[in-house]
Structure formats: structure tokens, C-alpha cells
Amino acid sequence: MSSWQRQLIDSVTAPAGLAERFGTDMSELDAVVQRYPMRITPYYLDLIEKPGDAIWRQCVPDRRELLPCQEDADPLAEERLSPVPLLVHRYPDRVLLLASGQCAVYCRFCTRKRKVGCAAMGVSDRHLDEAIDYVARTEQVRDVILSGGDPLLLEDDRLEHLLMRLRAIPHVEIIRIGSRVPVTLPQRITEELCAMLRRYHPLYLNTHFNHPRELTPQAFEACRRLADAGLPLGNQTVLLRGVNDTPAVMRQLVKGLLKMRVRPYYLHHMDLAAGTGHFRTRIETGLDIVAALRGPISGLAVPHYVIDSPGGKGKIPLLPEYLVKLGDTALLRTPSGEMIEFPNGEM
Ligand SMILES: *Cc1c(COP(=O)(O)O)cnc(C)c1O
Ligand code: SF4
């Protein structure tokens, strides 16, 4: 058995497994886990330094997940935007294909926590066939994003079969993989996996680091293998209260990512997903972070801060206001806050 499969078998899937290690009574969390599953790989568990820290908050169930709330189980209306099971088709030229229902670690802030890791999210061969058929007969789709769950929890041969079938569709120009395993199960990124992936270019991978403590030597090695296999790497961070909601933490994160050849892509404001309210920050927090990055840090490292609009209306980019006024002379605010005039005309 490979080391990544061993990690999955040895994962902690019940609060009692934490009680031994941290000497705290966790039984009140059983009700949370009945509703939203738990899984923490031994590797990710070892990143916890103490209860309540940035790693703990991301993976250990919290009774606030069950608080009554106004949020929606499916805030992005993914079910309505799903023409066949396993597909979400919101933008004309690209689709999400939910290729796996499982993740190495179940993130407590997951926007799909309504179903990720639950029996209802099993991926059957029949549904996968229907999803591929839909892509094949929908010619405007040129970009397929494998998501889930985590598509890299599929076995190599199953994943390869899927890539091969998508590659056989002439109008599919690029394929993207969205995966958190470089963060939660870096052992999954084997040389064999990378040797297989490189046969299906152009292939992109977006991963999901949220905190600088996740940038370990093992994660570094996983990203090195992927980048050496020619996959352009991006990162989607979720802005999480008590985890990464300060400019100092975010600066360390994005600088570290660039060293791993991972380009910060999106900074997501928390979706309005039921059971995640305790992670939500104010929008100002995200704007302040982006403003604090812009200037001191290379533009290469500054992600787009976005809110995915409720009801499936798409991602909205949010920017600190640099353009104050238009006209023959535009008024601009520099990153340090100084106002300057800039001529706005054609020569
Ligand atoms: C975010 C998202 C995409 C991909 O958007 P990009 O801006 O191209 O990365 C595609 N489909 C859905 C439903 C999405 O939420
Ligand atoms: S890895 Fe992604 S899909 Fe899986 S629980 Fe975390 S955020 Fe959700």
C-alpha cells in the first residue's frame, strides 16, 4: 500500500481520536460530525501546534457549525446550475466536474459541506458518463475544472481514464484540477502521478493553501513535482476569521507560495454557506489585506479578492479604490494613500 493510502486509513474521523491526543473532552462534537463528516490525515494533524490554532480551526469540528443561521446550504445555487449530476455550468465556456465526493481532510469552512464526504456525493460511473457526454455535446465548453470533493483522491488509473476521455473531446482546450492534497496529503503527489499527468497537457492545477504553516517541506516537494511536470500552479485561499485574516499572515503566505512556484490566484470571501458563519470576516478585512499587499509585494503574489455572489450570479472582483474620479484628469490613489492626478485623454 502506498503511503498516501496509509495516511487515509490512519486518518482521524471521530472526535474521540482527538481527545486522546490533546487531552480534551470532545464528545460534544459527535453531533456535529453526524451532520458534517470529519477526516484529518495524520500529516495534517501533526501541523497542529495547539488547540484552537490556525490549523486546528480549519479541520476540527466546532459546535458553532450547528448554530441556527440564515445562510443557505447551497449559496451558489450549484444544484440549479447543474444540467446533469456532477456538473456545474455557470459560465458559458467552462464547467466544474465534481469528480470525487471525498477529501483527505474535510475543511470546516467548505462551501460544499452540504454534501462533500456524504453518501449522497458518491460518484457513480453512470453519472460520470452523463457528465462527459454533456461536455462532449456542449461545444462552447473549452475549459473543464475537475473539482469535488478532491479529484486527486481518485486512484491514478481512474483519474487517467477520465483525463483521457476529456482529452478526446476536440473542443476541450484546457483541463484544470482543483485539489487540496498538496496541503493536506502531499504524499499523494507521487512521481508516478506526475508522470501520468504530464501526458494530458495543457493541464493546470489550483490548490488551496490558507496559512503559512501549511508550507512544509513535504508540501514544497509536492509542488515541485507538479511544477516540474509542467503544470502551472495557482492557489485559491479562503479568507477565514482567526486563521488568515491579517495582512501579516497573508503576506507570509503569498511570499511563501511564490517560492514554491505557486501563483496566488483568488482570495475568496467566505460564501454564505450554512454551518460556516463563524469563519466569516467583514469585507473591509479582505480589502485591507489586498491594499497592504499591493506595493510591498510583487504583483505576481497578489490574488484577486472575490465574492462569489449568492444565487449563482458569478464571482465579483473587489478592489480597494484606486481610481477615485474619471474625467480629462483622473484622480488616482497610490497604494500608500497619496492622491495624484493623471491625464486621461488620447494623443
Ligand atoms: C469559479 C468558478 C469557475 C472558474 O472560474 P475562473 O474565474 O475561470 O477560475 C467555473 N465555474 C464555476 C461554477 C465557478 O464557481
Ligand atoms: S478540500 Fe475543498 S472540497 Fe474538500 S472539504 Fe476542503 S474546501 Fe471542501
PDB file of N, CA, C and O in Angstrom, residues 50-120:
ATOM      1  N   LYS A  50      -1.291  23.707  18.779  1.00  0.00           N
ATOM      2  CA  LYS A  50      -2.110  23.682  19.990  1.00  0.00           C
ATOM      3  C   LYS A  50      -3.582  23.868  19.630  1.00  0.00           C
ATOM      4  O   LYS A  50      -3.887  24.444  18.571  1.00  0.00           O
ATOM      5  N   PRO A  51      -4.479  23.366  20.487  1.00  0.00           N
ATOM      6  CA  PRO A  51      -5.906  23.506  20.191  1.00  0.00           C
ATOM      7  C   PRO A  51      -6.279  24.959  19.908  1.00  0.00           C
ATOM      8  O   PRO A  51      -5.804  25.875  20.586  1.00  0.00           O
ATOM      9  N   GLY A  52      -7.086  25.150  18.899  1.00  0.00           N
ATOM     10  CA  GLY A  52      -7.555  26.488  18.577  1.00  0.00           C
ATOM     11  C   GLY A  52      -6.657  27.247  17.616  1.00  0.00           C
ATOM     12  O   GLY A  52      -6.990  28.371  17.220  1.00  0.00           O
ATOM     13  N   ASP A  53      -5.528  26.662  17.213  1.00  0.00           N
ATOM     14  CA  ASP A  53      -4.658  27.419  16.294  1.00  0.00           C
ATOM     15  C   ASP A  53      -5.195  27.369  14.849  1.00  0.00           C
ATOM     16  O   ASP A  53      -6.265  26.803  14.583  1.00  0.00           O
ATOM     17  N   ALA A  54      -4.442  27.957  13.931  1.00  0.00           N
ATOM     18  CA  ALA A  54      -4.953  28.158  12.569  1.00  0.00           C
ATOM     19  C   ALA A  54      -5.196  26.839  11.831  1.00  0.00           C
ATOM     20  O   ALA A  54      -6.064  26.752  10.966  1.00  0.00           O
ATOM     21  N   ILE A  55      -4.441  25.810  12.166  1.00  0.00           N
ATOM     22  CA  ILE A  55      -4.633  24.513  11.519  1.00  0.00           C
ATOM     23  C   ILE A  55      -5.843  23.818  12.157  1.00  0.00           C
ATOM     24  O   ILE A  55      -6.728  23.306  11.463  1.00  0.00           O
ATOM     25  N   TRP A  56      -5.874  23.830  13.462  1.00  0.00           N
ATOM     26  CA  TRP A  56      -6.996  23.243  14.213  1.00  0.00           C
ATOM     27  C   TRP A  56      -8.332  23.787  13.715  1.00  0.00           C
ATOM     28  O   TRP A  56      -9.261  23.040  13.433  1.00  0.00           O
ATOM     29  N   ARG A  57      -8.423  25.091  13.615  1.00  0.00           N
ATOM     30  CA  ARG A  57      -9.707  25.691  13.229  1.00  0.00           C
ATOM     31  C   ARG A  57     -10.186  25.218  11.867  1.00  0.00           C
ATOM     32  O   ARG A  57     -11.386  25.143  11.609  1.00  0.00           O
ATOM     33  N   GLN A  58      -9.253  24.930  10.987  1.00  0.00           N
ATOM     34  CA  GLN A  58      -9.651  24.526   9.639  1.00  0.00           C
ATOM     35  C   GLN A  58     -10.186  23.103   9.577  1.00  0.00           C
ATOM     36  O   GLN A  58     -10.954  22.778   8.674  1.00  0.00           O
ATOM     37  N   CYS A  59      -9.763  22.255  10.527  1.00  0.00           N
ATOM     38  CA  CYS A  59     -10.101  20.831  10.376  1.00  0.00           C
ATOM     39  C   CYS A  59     -10.862  20.209  11.536  1.00  0.00           C
ATOM     40  O   CYS A  59     -11.459  19.147  11.360  1.00  0.00           O
ATOM     41  N   VAL A  60     -10.835  20.829  12.711  1.00  0.00           N
ATOM     42  CA  VAL A  60     -11.517  20.227  13.864  1.00  0.00           C
ATOM     43  C   VAL A  60     -12.948  20.761  13.931  1.00  0.00           C
ATOM     44  O   VAL A  60     -13.164  21.973  13.884  1.00  0.00           O
ATOM     45  N   PRO A  61     -13.935  19.846  14.025  1.00  0.00           N
ATOM     46  CA  PRO A  61     -15.329  20.283  14.081  1.00  0.00           C
ATOM     47  C   PRO A  61     -15.553  21.249  15.246  1.00  0.00           C
ATOM     48  O   PRO A  61     -14.848  21.204  16.258  1.00  0.00           O
ATOM     49  N   ASP A  62     -16.551  22.100  15.080  1.00  0.00           N
ATOM     50  CA  ASP A  62     -16.838  23.146  16.058  1.00  0.00           C
ATOM     51  C   ASP A  62     -18.349  23.173  16.242  1.00  0.00           C
ATOM     52  O   ASP A  62     -19.094  23.088  15.260  1.00  0.00           O
ATOM     53  N   ARG A  63     -18.781  23.289  17.505  1.00  0.00           N
ATOM     54  CA  ARG A  63     -20.239  23.209  17.693  1.00  0.00           C
ATOM     55  C   ARG A  63     -20.981  24.374  17.030  1.00  0.00           C
ATOM     56  O   ARG A  63     -22.161  24.286  16.753  1.00  0.00           O
ATOM     57  N   ARG A  64     -20.271  25.455  16.716  1.00  0.00           N
ATOM     58  CA  ARG A  64     -20.942  26.580  16.035  1.00  0.00           C
ATOM     59  C   ARG A  64     -21.418  26.200  14.632  1.00  0.00           C
ATOM     60  O   ARG A  64     -22.247  26.900  14.047  1.00  0.00           O
ATOM     61  N   GLU A  65     -20.921  25.084  14.102  1.00  0.00           N
ATOM     62  CA  GLU A  65     -21.397  24.639  12.783  1.00  0.00           C
ATOM     63  C   GLU A  65     -22.886  24.310  12.806  1.00  0.00           C
ATOM     64  O   GLU A  65     -23.533  24.302  11.757  1.00  0.00           O
ATOM     65  N   LEU A  66     -23.410  24.015  14.001  1.00  0.00           N
ATOM     66  CA  LEU A  66     -24.829  23.635  14.088  1.00  0.00           C
ATOM     67  C   LEU A  66     -25.724  24.786  14.525  1.00  0.00           C
ATOM     68  O   LEU A  66     -26.930  24.611  14.684  1.00  0.00           O
ATOM     69  N   LEU A  67     -25.158  25.972  14.736  1.00  0.00           N
ATOM     70  CA  LEU A  67     -25.990  27.103  15.150  1.00  0.00           C
ATOM     71  C   LEU A  67     -27.041  27.399  14.082  1.00  0.00           C
ATOM     72  O   LEU A  67     -26.761  27.281  12.889  1.00  0.00           O
ATOM     73  N   PRO A  68     -28.244  27.781  14.527  1.00  0.00           N
ATOM     74  CA  PRO A  68     -29.234  28.186  13.535  1.00  0.00           C
ATOM     75  C   PRO A  68     -28.676  29.384  12.760  1.00  0.00           C
ATOM     76  O   PRO A  68     -27.982  30.215  13.331  1.00  0.00           O
ATOM     77  N   CYS A  69     -28.951  29.454  11.476  1.00  0.00           N
ATOM     78  CA  CYS A  69     -28.346  30.528  10.694  1.00  0.00           C
ATOM     79  C   CYS A  69     -29.238  30.899   9.531  1.00  0.00           C
ATOM     80  O   CYS A  69     -30.151  30.173   9.168  1.00  0.00           O
ATOM     81  N   GLN A  70     -28.957  32.051   8.951  1.00  0.00           N
ATOM     82  CA  GLN A  70     -29.720  32.482   7.783  1.00  0.00           C
ATOM     83  C   GLN A  70     -29.066  32.020   6.500  1.00  0.00           C
ATOM     84  O   GLN A  70     -29.606  32.194   5.420  1.00  0.00           O
ATOM     85  N   GLU A  71     -27.872  31.449   6.617  1.00  0.00           N
ATOM     86  CA  GLU A  71     -27.180  31.045   5.411  1.00  0.00           C
ATOM     87  C   GLU A  71     -27.876  29.855   4.760  1.00  0.00           C
ATOM     88  O   GLU A  71     -28.693  29.187   5.362  1.00  0.00           O
ATOM     89  N   ASP A  72     -27.464  29.616   3.546  1.00  0.00           N
ATOM     90  CA  ASP A  72     -28.087  28.628   2.694  1.00  0.00           C
ATOM     91  C   ASP A  72     -27.193  27.389   2.628  1.00  0.00           C
ATOM     92  O   ASP A  72     -25.981  27.508   2.684  1.00  0.00           O
ATOM     93  N   ALA A  73     -27.796  26.212   2.484  1.00  0.00           N
ATOM     94  CA  ALA A  73     -26.961  25.021   2.306  1.00  0.00           C
ATOM     95  C   ALA A  73     -26.206  25.107   0.968  1.00  0.00           C
ATOM     96  O   ALA A  73     -25.086  24.644   0.836  1.00  0.00           O
ATOM     97  N   ASP A  74     -26.844  25.736  -0.018  1.00  0.00           N
ATOM     98  CA  ASP A  74     -26.261  25.794  -1.371  1.00  0.00           C
ATOM     99  C   ASP A  74     -26.264  27.251  -1.839  1.00  0.00           C
ATOM    100  O   ASP A  74     -27.044  27.642  -2.698  1.00  0.00           O
ATOM    101  N   PRO A  75     -25.378  28.082  -1.259  1.00  0.00           N
ATOM    102  CA  PRO A  75     -25.469  29.527  -1.501  1.00  0.00           C
ATOM    103  C   PRO A  75     -25.214  29.913  -2.959  1.00  0.00           C
ATOM    104  O   PRO A  75     -25.676  30.954  -3.405  1.00  0.00           O
ATOM    105  N   LEU A  76     -24.482  29.100  -3.690  1.00  0.00           N
ATOM    106  CA  LEU A  76     -24.121  29.470  -5.061  1.00  0.00           C
ATOM    107  C   LEU A  76     -25.069  28.845  -6.086  1.00  0.00           C
ATOM    108  O   LEU A  76     -24.799  28.875  -7.294  1.00  0.00           O
ATOM    109  N   ALA A  77     -26.176  28.290  -5.590  1.00  0.00           N
ATOM    110  CA  ALA A  77     -27.194  27.698  -6.465  1.00  0.00           C
ATOM    111  C   ALA A  77     -26.594  26.676  -7.421  1.00  0.00           C
ATOM    112  O   ALA A  77     -26.978  26.583  -8.578  1.00  0.00           O
ATOM    113  N   GLU A  78     -25.639  25.910  -6.900  1.00  0.00           N
ATOM    114  CA  GLU A  78     -24.972  24.943  -7.774  1.00  0.00           C
ATOM    115  C   GLU A  78     -25.926  23.859  -8.254  1.00  0.00           C
ATOM    116  O   GLU A  78     -25.776  23.345  -9.358  1.00  0.00           O
ATOM    117  N   GLU A  79     -26.892  23.507  -7.401  1.00  0.00           N
ATOM    118  CA  GLU A  79     -27.813  22.447  -7.814  1.00  0.00           C
ATOM    119  C   GLU A  79     -28.661  22.928  -9.001  1.00  0.00           C
ATOM    120  O   GLU A  79     -28.913  22.188  -9.937  1.00  0.00           O
ATOM    121  N   ARG A  80     -29.075  24.193  -8.952  1.00  0.00           N
ATOM    122  CA  ARG A  80     -29.884  24.729 -10.051  1.00  0.00           C
ATOM    123  C   ARG A  80     -29.062  24.852 -11.339  1.00  0.00           C
ATOM    124  O   ARG A  80     -29.583  24.713 -12.448  1.00  0.00           O
ATOM    125  N   LEU A  81     -27.744  25.118 -11.183  1.00  0.00           N
ATOM    126  CA  LEU A  81     -26.879  25.306 -12.354  1.00  0.00           C
ATOM    127  C   LEU A  81     -26.297  23.979 -12.844  1.00  0.00           C
ATOM    128  O   LEU A  81     -25.342  23.961 -13.602  1.00  0.00           O
ATOM    129  N   SER A  82     -26.915  22.895 -12.386  1.00  0.00           N
ATOM    130  CA  SER A  82     -26.368  21.585 -12.709  1.00  0.00           C
ATOM    131  C   SER A  82     -27.234  20.898 -13.771  1.00  0.00           C
ATOM    132  O   SER A  82     -28.296  20.381 -13.464  1.00  0.00           O
ATOM    133  N   PRO A  83     -26.781  20.890 -15.019  1.00  0.00           N
ATOM    134  CA  PRO A  83     -27.593  20.317 -16.094  1.00  0.00           C
ATOM    135  C   PRO A  83     -27.699  18.798 -15.996  1.00  0.00           C
ATOM    136  O   PRO A  83     -28.712  18.216 -16.373  1.00  0.00           O
ATOM    137  N   VAL A  84     -26.649  18.169 -15.485  1.00  0.00           N
ATOM    138  CA  VAL A  84     -26.670  16.735 -15.188  1.00  0.00           C
ATOM    139  C   VAL A  84     -25.920  16.582 -13.862  1.00  0.00           C
ATOM    140  O   VAL A  84     -25.140  17.463 -13.490  1.00  0.00           O
ATOM    141  N   PRO A  85     -26.154  15.470 -13.141  1.00  0.00           N
ATOM    142  CA  PRO A  85     -25.438  15.313 -11.864  1.00  0.00           C
ATOM    143  C   PRO A  85     -23.928  15.442 -12.092  1.00  0.00           C
ATOM    144  O   PRO A  85     -23.435  15.132 -13.186  1.00  0.00           O
ATOM    145  N   LEU A  86     -23.214  15.939 -11.119  1.00  0.00           N
ATOM    146  CA  LEU A  86     -21.741  16.076 -11.140  1.00  0.00           C
ATOM    147  C   LEU A  86     -21.229  17.263 -11.948  1.00  0.00           C
ATOM    148  O   LEU A  86     -20.026  17.525 -11.940  1.00  0.00           O
ATOM    149  N   LEU A  87     -22.096  17.996 -12.633  1.00  0.00           N
ATOM    150  CA  LEU A  87     -21.607  19.152 -13.396  1.00  0.00           C
ATOM    151  C   LEU A  87     -22.244  20.433 -12.894  1.00  0.00           C
ATOM    152  O   LEU A  87     -23.429  20.468 -12.591  1.00  0.00           O
ATOM    153  N   VAL A  88     -21.433  21.492 -12.825  1.00  0.00           N
ATOM    154  CA  VAL A  88     -21.968  22.829 -12.557  1.00  0.00           C
ATOM    155  C   VAL A  88     -21.559  23.693 -13.741  1.00  0.00           C
ATOM    156  O   VAL A  88     -20.375  23.830 -14.043  1.00  0.00           O
ATOM    157  N   HIS A  89     -22.563  24.246 -14.430  1.00  0.00           N
ATOM    158  CA  HIS A  89     -22.280  25.025 -15.631  1.00  0.00           C
ATOM    159  C   HIS A  89     -22.839  26.439 -15.452  1.00  0.00           C
ATOM    160  O   HIS A  89     -23.996  26.702 -15.723  1.00  0.00           O
ATOM    161  N   ARG A  90     -21.959  27.327 -14.969  1.00  0.00           N
ATOM    162  CA  ARG A  90     -22.401  28.693 -14.706  1.00  0.00           C
ATOM    163  C   ARG A  90     -21.920  29.651 -15.785  1.00  0.00           C
ATOM    164  O   ARG A  90     -22.633  30.545 -16.205  1.00  0.00           O
ATOM    165  N   TYR A  91     -20.661  29.501 -16.195  1.00  0.00           N
ATOM    166  CA  TYR A  91     -20.095  30.374 -17.223  1.00  0.00           C
ATOM    167  C   TYR A  91     -20.141  29.627 -18.549  1.00  0.00           C
ATOM    168  O   TYR A  91     -19.931  28.417 -18.576  1.00  0.00           O
ATOM    169  N   PRO A  92     -20.392  30.343 -19.651  1.00  0.00           N
ATOM    170  CA  PRO A  92     -20.595  29.631 -20.916  1.00  0.00           C
ATOM    171  C   PRO A  92     -19.474  28.674 -21.282  1.00  0.00           C
ATOM    172  O   PRO A  92     -19.731  27.556 -21.713  1.00  0.00           O
ATOM    173  N   ASP A  93     -18.212  29.096 -21.105  1.00  0.00           N
ATOM    174  CA  ASP A  93     -17.118  28.304 -21.687  1.00  0.00           C
ATOM    175  C   ASP A  93     -16.442  27.364 -20.719  1.00  0.00           C
ATOM    176  O   ASP A  93     -15.453  26.725 -21.065  1.00  0.00           O
ATOM    177  N   ARG A  94     -16.919  27.277 -19.469  1.00  0.00           N
ATOM    178  CA  ARG A  94     -16.232  26.377 -18.543  1.00  0.00           C
ATOM    179  C   ARG A  94     -17.208  25.727 -17.567  1.00  0.00           C
ATOM    180  O   ARG A  94     -18.198  26.327 -17.178  1.00  0.00           O
ATOM    181  N   VAL A  95     -16.872  24.497 -17.198  1.00  0.00           N
ATOM    182  CA  VAL A  95     -17.737  23.745 -16.271  1.00  0.00           C
ATOM    183  C   VAL A  95     -16.904  23.184 -15.122  1.00  0.00           C
ATOM    184  O   VAL A  95     -15.712  22.930 -15.265  1.00  0.00           O
ATOM    185  N   LEU A  96     -17.579  23.007 -13.990  1.00  0.00           N
ATOM    186  CA  LEU A  96     -16.992  22.235 -12.898  1.00  0.00           C
ATOM    187  C   LEU A  96     -17.479  20.806 -13.023  1.00  0.00           C
ATOM    188  O   LEU A  96     -18.676  20.581 -13.210  1.00  0.00           O
ATOM    189  N   LEU A  97     -16.556  19.871 -12.907  1.00  0.00           N
ATOM    190  CA  LEU A  97     -16.939  18.459 -12.910  1.00  0.00           C
ATOM    191  C   LEU A  97     -16.573  17.895 -11.525  1.00  0.00           C
ATOM    192  O   LEU A  97     -15.385  17.840 -11.174  1.00  0.00           O
ATOM    193  N   LEU A  98     -17.593  17.532 -10.758  1.00  0.00           N
ATOM    194  CA  LEU A  98     -17.356  17.072  -9.387  1.00  0.00           C
ATOM    195  C   LEU A  98     -16.989  15.592  -9.427  1.00  0.00           C
ATOM    196  O   LEU A  98     -17.831  14.711  -9.305  1.00  0.00           O
ATOM    197  N   ALA A  99     -15.689  15.361  -9.631  1.00  0.00           N
ATOM    198  CA  ALA A  99     -15.223  14.020  -9.992  1.00  0.00           C
ATOM    199  C   ALA A  99     -15.018  13.099  -8.799  1.00  0.00           C
ATOM    200  O   ALA A  99     -14.792  11.905  -8.973  1.00  0.00           O
ATOM    201  N   SER A 100     -15.061  13.646  -7.601  1.00  0.00           N
ATOM    202  CA  SER A 100     -14.878  12.822  -6.408  1.00  0.00           C
ATOM    203  C   SER A 100     -15.708  13.421  -5.279  1.00  0.00           C
ATOM    204  O   SER A 100     -15.846  14.639  -5.187  1.00  0.00           O
ATOM    205  N   GLY A 101     -16.238  12.558  -4.424  1.00  0.00           N
ATOM    206  CA  GLY A 101     -17.019  13.061  -3.294  1.00  0.00           C
ATOM    207  C   GLY A 101     -16.221  13.117  -2.005  1.00  0.00           C
ATOM    208  O   GLY A 101     -16.742  13.486  -0.957  1.00  0.00           O
ATOM    209  N   GLN A 102     -14.941  12.749  -2.085  1.00  0.00           N
ATOM    210  CA  GLN A 102     -14.122  12.597  -0.885  1.00  0.00           C
ATOM    211  C   GLN A 102     -13.012  13.624  -0.840  1.00  0.00           C
ATOM    212  O   GLN A 102     -12.539  14.063  -1.886  1.00  0.00           O
ATOM    213  N   CYS A 103     -12.564  13.946   0.368  1.00  0.00           N
ATOM    214  CA  CYS A 103     -11.375  14.781   0.524  1.00  0.00           C
ATOM    215  C   CYS A 103     -10.480  14.148   1.579  1.00  0.00           C
ATOM    216  O   CYS A 103     -10.945  13.367   2.409  1.00  0.00           O
ATOM    217  N   ALA A 104      -9.201  14.517   1.556  1.00  0.00           N
ATOM    218  CA  ALA A 104      -8.256  13.974   2.535  1.00  0.00           C
ATOM    219  C   ALA A 104      -8.547  14.530   3.923  1.00  0.00           C
ATOM    220  O   ALA A 104      -8.423  13.842   4.929  1.00  0.00           O
ATOM    221  N   VAL A 105      -8.930  15.809   3.942  1.00  0.00           N
ATOM    222  CA  VAL A 105      -9.350  16.477   5.181  1.00  0.00           C
ATOM    223  C   VAL A 105     -10.645  17.193   4.852  1.00  0.00           C
ATOM    224  O   VAL A 105     -10.735  17.835   3.791  1.00  0.00           O
ATOM    225  N   TYR A 106     -11.646  17.069   5.703  1.00  0.00           N
ATOM    226  CA  TYR A 106     -12.879  17.830   5.478  1.00  0.00           C
ATOM    227  C   TYR A 106     -12.763  19.179   6.150  1.00  0.00           C
ATOM    228  O   TYR A 106     -12.756  19.290   7.379  1.00  0.00           O
ATOM    229  N   CYS A 107     -12.646  20.209   5.318  1.00  0.00           N
ATOM    230  CA  CYS A 107     -12.453  21.570   5.816  1.00  0.00           C
ATOM    231  C   CYS A 107     -13.765  22.040   6.427  1.00  0.00           C
ATOM    232  O   CYS A 107     -14.825  21.904   5.825  1.00  0.00           O
ATOM    233  N   ARG A 108     -13.658  22.622   7.584  1.00  0.00           N
ATOM    234  CA  ARG A 108     -14.891  23.012   8.295  1.00  0.00           C
ATOM    235  C   ARG A 108     -15.590  24.177   7.598  1.00  0.00           C
ATOM    236  O   ARG A 108     -16.755  24.434   7.832  1.00  0.00           O
ATOM    237  N   PHE A 109     -14.880  24.905   6.758  1.00  0.00           N
ATOM    238  CA  PHE A 109     -15.439  26.096   6.095  1.00  0.00           C
ATOM    239  C   PHE A 109     -15.898  25.781   4.678  1.00  0.00           C
ATOM    240  O   PHE A 109     -16.232  26.683   3.913  1.00  0.00           O
ATOM    241  N   CYS A 110     -15.920  24.512   4.299  1.00  0.00           N
ATOM    242  CA  CYS A 110     -16.168  24.146   2.898  1.00  0.00           C
ATOM    243  C   CYS A 110     -17.515  24.662   2.397  1.00  0.00           C
ATOM    244  O   CYS A 110     -18.540  24.484   3.048  1.00  0.00           O
ATOM    245  N   THR A 111     -17.502  25.254   1.228  1.00  0.00           N
ATOM    246  CA  THR A 111     -18.742  25.797   0.677  1.00  0.00           C
ATOM    247  C   THR A 111     -19.688  24.673   0.241  1.00  0.00           C
ATOM    248  O   THR A 111     -20.888  24.877   0.148  1.00  0.00           O
ATOM    249  N   ARG A 112     -19.145  23.497   0.006  1.00  0.00           N
ATOM    250  CA  ARG A 112     -19.991  22.346  -0.369  1.00  0.00           C
ATOM    251  C   ARG A 112     -20.173  21.383   0.791  1.00  0.00           C
ATOM    252  O   ARG A 112     -20.364  20.189   0.595  1.00  0.00           O
ATOM    253  N   LYS A 113     -20.091  21.892   2.014  1.00  0.00           N
ATOM    254  CA  LYS A 113     -20.166  20.962   3.141  1.00  0.00           C
ATOM    255  C   LYS A 113     -21.528  20.292   3.223  1.00  0.00           C
ATOM    256  O   LYS A 113     -21.682  19.282   3.894  1.00  0.00           O
ATOM    257  N   ARG A 114     -22.514  20.834   2.521  1.00  0.00           N
ATOM    258  CA  ARG A 114     -23.815  20.171   2.495  1.00  0.00           C
ATOM    259  C   ARG A 114     -23.712  18.751   1.953  1.00  0.00           C
ATOM    260  O   ARG A 114     -24.541  17.918   2.233  1.00  0.00           O
ATOM    261  N   LYS A 115     -22.691  18.476   1.144  1.00  0.00           N
ATOM    262  CA  LYS A 115     -22.647  17.145   0.565  1.00  0.00           C
ATOM    263  C   LYS A 115     -21.269  16.490   0.490  1.00  0.00           C
ATOM    264  O   LYS A 115     -21.193  15.265   0.368  1.00  0.00           O
ATOM    265  N   VAL A 116     -20.199  17.282   0.557  1.00  0.00           N
ATOM    266  CA  VAL A 116     -18.860  16.671   0.437  1.00  0.00           C
ATOM    267  C   VAL A 116     -18.650  15.673   1.581  1.00  0.00           C
ATOM    268  O   VAL A 116     -18.923  15.963   2.731  1.00  0.00           O
ATOM    269  N   GLY A 117     -18.196  14.487   1.231  1.00  0.00           N
ATOM    270  CA  GLY A 117     -17.940  13.458   2.235  1.00  0.00           C
ATOM    271  C   GLY A 117     -19.166  12.680   2.654  1.00  0.00           C
ATOM    272  O   GLY A 117     -19.086  11.765   3.457  1.00  0.00           O
ATOM    273  N   CYS A 118     -20.331  13.054   2.120  1.00  0.00           N
ATOM    274  CA  CYS A 118     -21.564  12.361   2.493  1.00  0.00           C
ATOM    275  C   CYS A 118     -21.882  11.301   1.448  1.00  0.00           C
ATOM    276  O   CYS A 118     -21.448  11.393   0.295  1.00  0.00           O
ATOM    277  N   ALA A 119     -22.670  10.324   1.868  1.00  0.00           N
ATOM    278  CA  ALA A 119     -23.015   9.228   0.955  1.00  0.00           C
ATOM    279  C   ALA A 119     -23.641   9.773  -0.326  1.00  0.00           C
ATOM    280  O   ALA A 119     -23.401   9.256  -1.424  1.00  0.00           O
ATOM    281  N   ALA A 120     -24.403  10.845  -0.196  1.00  0.00           N
ATOM    282  CA  ALA A 120     -25.108  11.411  -1.350  1.00  0.00           C
ATOM    283  C   ALA A 120     -24.150  11.905  -2.423  1.00  0.00           C
ATOM    284  O   ALA A 120     -24.551  12.196  -3.543  1.00  0.00           O
TER     285      ALA A 120
END
